[in-house]
CSV table of C-alpha atoms in Angstrom, one decimal:
chain,number,residue,atom,x,y,z
A,612,MET,CA,0.0,0.0,0.0
A,613,ALA,CA,1.4,3.4,-1.0
A,614,ARG,CA,1.8,6.1,1.6
A,615,PRO,CA,-0.7,9.0,1.3
A,616,ARG,CA,1.1,12.2,0.1
A,617,ARG,CA,-0.5,14.9,2.1
A,618,PHE,CA,1.6,17.7,0.8
A,619,LYS,CA,2.2,16.5,-2.8
A,620,ASP,CA,0.9,19.8,-4.3
A,621,ALA,CA,2.3,22.1,-1.6
A,622,LYS,CA,5.4,22.9,-3.6
A,623,SER,CA,3.4,24.1,-6.5
A,624,LYS,CA,1.2,26.3,-4.3
A,625,ARG,CA,4.1,28.5,-3.0
A,626,ASP,CA,6.6,30.8,-4.5
A,627,GLY,CA,10.2,29.5,-4.4
A,628,ALA,CA,11.5,26.1,-3.6
A,629,SER,CA,12.3,26.4,0.1
A,630,PHE,CA,10.4,27.8,3.1
A,631,VAL,CA,11.1,28.8,6.7
A,632,PRO,CA,10.2,26.0,9.1
A,633,LEU,CA,9.0,27.6,12.4
A,634,PRO,CA,6.8,25.4,14.6
A,635,HIS,CA,3.5,26.9,15.8
A,636,ALA,CA,4.5,25.8,19.4
A,637,VAL,CA,7.3,28.3,19.2
A,638,LEU,CA,5.2,31.1,17.7
A,639,GLU,CA,2.7,30.7,20.5
A,640,SER,CA,5.3,30.4,23.3
A,641,ALA,CA,6.0,33.1,25.9
A,642,ALA,CA,9.6,33.2,24.8
A,643,TYR,CA,8.6,34.3,21.3
A,644,LEU,CA,5.8,36.6,22.2
A,645,ALA,CA,8.1,38.5,24.6
A,646,LEU,CA,10.6,39.3,21.8
A,647,SER,CA,11.0,42.7,20.4
A,648,ALA,CA,10.7,43.4,16.6
A,649,ARG,CA,14.5,43.2,16.2
A,650,GLY,CA,14.6,39.8,18.0
A,651,LYS,CA,11.9,38.4,15.8
A,652,ALA,CA,13.7,39.8,12.7
A,653,LEU,CA,17.0,38.1,13.7
A,654,LEU,CA,15.2,34.8,14.3
A,655,LEU,CA,13.8,34.9,10.8
A,656,ASP,CA,17.1,35.9,9.3
A,657,LEU,CA,18.8,32.9,11.1
A,658,LEU,CA,16.0,30.6,9.9
A,659,ALA,CA,16.8,31.7,6.3
A,660,GLN,CA,20.1,30.0,6.8
A,661,TYR,CA,18.7,26.7,8.1
A,662,ARG,CA,18.5,23.9,5.6
A,663,GLY,CA,17.2,21.1,7.7
A,664,ASN,CA,20.7,19.6,8.4
A,665,ASN,CA,22.8,22.5,9.6
A,666,ASN,CA,21.3,23.3,13.0
A,667,GLY,CA,24.3,24.6,15.1
A,668,ASP,CA,26.1,26.0,12.0
A,669,LEU,CA,24.1,29.3,11.8
A,670,CYS,CA,26.1,32.5,11.7
A,671,ALA,CA,24.8,35.9,13.1
A,672,ALA,CA,28.0,37.8,12.3
A,673,PHE,CA,27.5,41.4,11.3
A,674,SER,CA,29.3,40.8,7.9
A,675,VAL,CA,26.7,38.2,7.1
A,676,MET,CA,23.7,40.0,8.5
A,677,ARG,CA,24.6,43.3,6.8
A,678,LYS,CA,23.5,41.6,3.5
A,679,ARG,CA,20.1,41.0,5.1
A,680,GLY,CA,19.6,44.6,6.0
A,681,TRP,CA,21.2,45.0,9.4
A,682,ARG,CA,22.8,48.4,9.7
A,683,SER,CA,24.0,48.6,13.3
A,684,GLU,CA,26.3,46.1,15.2
A,685,GLN,CA,24.8,47.2,18.5
A,686,THR,CA,21.3,46.5,17.3
A,687,LEU,CA,22.4,43.0,16.0
A,688,PHE,CA,24.2,42.3,19.3
A,689,ALA,CA,21.1,43.3,21.4
A,690,ALA,CA,18.9,41.1,19.2
A,691,ARG,CA,21.3,38.1,19.5
A,692,ARG,CA,21.4,38.5,23.3
A,693,GLU,CA,17.6,38.7,23.4
A,694,LEU,CA,17.3,35.4,21.5
A,695,GLU,CA,19.8,33.8,23.7
A,696,ALA,CA,18.1,35.1,26.9
A,697,ALA,CA,14.7,33.8,25.5
A,698,GLY,CA,16.3,30.4,25.0
A,699,LEU,CA,15.5,30.3,21.3
A,700,ILE,CA,19.1,30.0,20.2
A,701,HIS,CA,22.3,28.6,21.8
A,702,GLU,CA,25.9,29.3,21.1
A,703,THR,CA,27.5,26.2,19.5
A,704,ARG,CA,31.0,27.5,18.8
A,705,LYS,CA,32.8,30.5,20.3
A,706,GLY,CA,34.1,33.0,17.8
A,707,ALA,CA,37.7,34.2,17.6
A,708,ARG,CA,39.2,37.1,15.7
A,709,PRO,CA,40.1,37.5,12.9
A,710,ASN,CA,38.3,34.8,10.9
A,711,ARG,CA,36.3,32.5,13.2
A,712,ALA,CA,32.6,33.4,13.6
A,713,THR,CA,30.4,32.4,16.6
A,714,LEU,CA,27.9,29.8,15.5
A,715,TYR,CA,24.4,29.2,16.9
A,716,GLY,CA,21.7,26.6,16.9
A,717,PHE,CA,17.9,26.7,17.4
A,718,THR,CA,16.8,25.1,20.6
A,719,PHE,CA,13.5,24.0,19.0
A,720,TYR,CA,15.4,21.6,16.7
A,721,ALA,CA,17.8,18.8,17.4
A,722,LEU,CA,21.5,19.8,17.0
A,723,ASP,CA,23.0,18.4,13.8
A,724,GLU,CA,26.5,16.9,14.5
A,725,ASN,CA,29.3,18.8,13.0
A,726,PRO,CA,33.0,18.5,13.8
A,727,LYS,CA,33.6,22.2,13.9
A,728,LEU,CA,31.0,22.7,16.8
A,729,GLU,CA,32.1,22.9,20.4
A,730,VAL,CA,28.8,21.5,21.7
A,731,THR,CA,27.6,17.9,21.3
A,732,ALA,CA,24.0,16.9,20.8
A,733,ARG,CA,24.0,15.5,24.3
A,734,GLY,CA,25.0,18.8,25.8
A,735,PHE,CA,22.7,20.9,23.6
A,736,PRO,CA,19.8,22.5,25.6
A,737,ARG,CA,17.0,21.4,23.3
A,738,GLY,CA,13.6,22.8,24.3
A,739,GLN,CA,15.2,25.6,26.4
A,740,TRP,CA,12.7,28.1,24.9
A,741,ARG,CA,9.9,26.3,26.9
A,742,MET,CA,11.4,27.5,30.2
A,743,LYS,CA,9.7,30.9,29.7
A,744,ASP,CA,6.3,29.4,29.5
A,745,PRO,CA,4.3,29.6,32.7
A,746,ALA,CA,3.9,26.3,34.7
A,747,PRO,CA,0.5,24.7,34.4
A,748,PRO,CA,-1.7,25.1,37.5
A,749,ILE,CA,-1.5,22.2,39.9
A,750,ALA,CA,-5.0,21.2,41.0
A,751,ALA,CA,-5.4,20.0,44.6
A,752,ALA,CA,-6.9,16.5,45.1
A,753,ARG,CA,-10.6,16.5,45.8
A,754,GLY,CA,-11.3,16.8,49.5
A,755,ALA,CA,-7.6,17.3,50.4
A,756,ALA,CA,-6.8,20.2,52.7
A,757,LEU,CA,-3.7,22.2,52.0
A,758,ALA,CA,-1.2,22.0,54.8
A,759,THR,CA,-0.1,25.3,56.3
A,760,ALA,CA,3.2,26.0,57.8
A,761,THR,CA,3.4,26.9,61.5
A,762,ALA,CA,6.0,29.1,62.9
A,763,VAL,CA,8.6,27.4,65.1
A,764,ASP,CA,11.0,29.1,67.4
A,765,GLY,CA,14.6,28.2,67.8
A,766,HIS,CA,13.9,25.6,70.4
A,767,GLY,CA,11.4,23.5,68.3
A,768,GLN,CA,8.4,25.0,70.1
A,769,ARG,CA,5.4,26.3,68.2
A,770,ARG,CA,4.7,30.0,68.5
């Protein structure tokens, strides 16, 4: 039996051959929603480099991003720090002057192994962007009373 091809006509319905794969779970997360416009712009510019097998090998150097319309190193630096603080990207290789760029990977995808990276897939913080989401409420069991703390003095006696 042949597999159903759900998206067999999808390629003919869009302009261009490739697309930017950004999961809806990320778009609806607290980490993404709290980003500024420059943080969202950098996320899209980094996604433009992603090919499905190069997560961890994404460059946000000013010389690369200038071609995508970035005009200020300070703005780019702030956007990069914002994405790191939100847990959406993680540094996979430390840059060094003059010719070694810092590389990044998306935490919403698995890291693709590459010998030039300083982080392994095992040490990569996949799913770190979820840490900004609020914890789900914990419902108390039916009929269970919540225990309250009582104050105790230094001698073990209740006050």
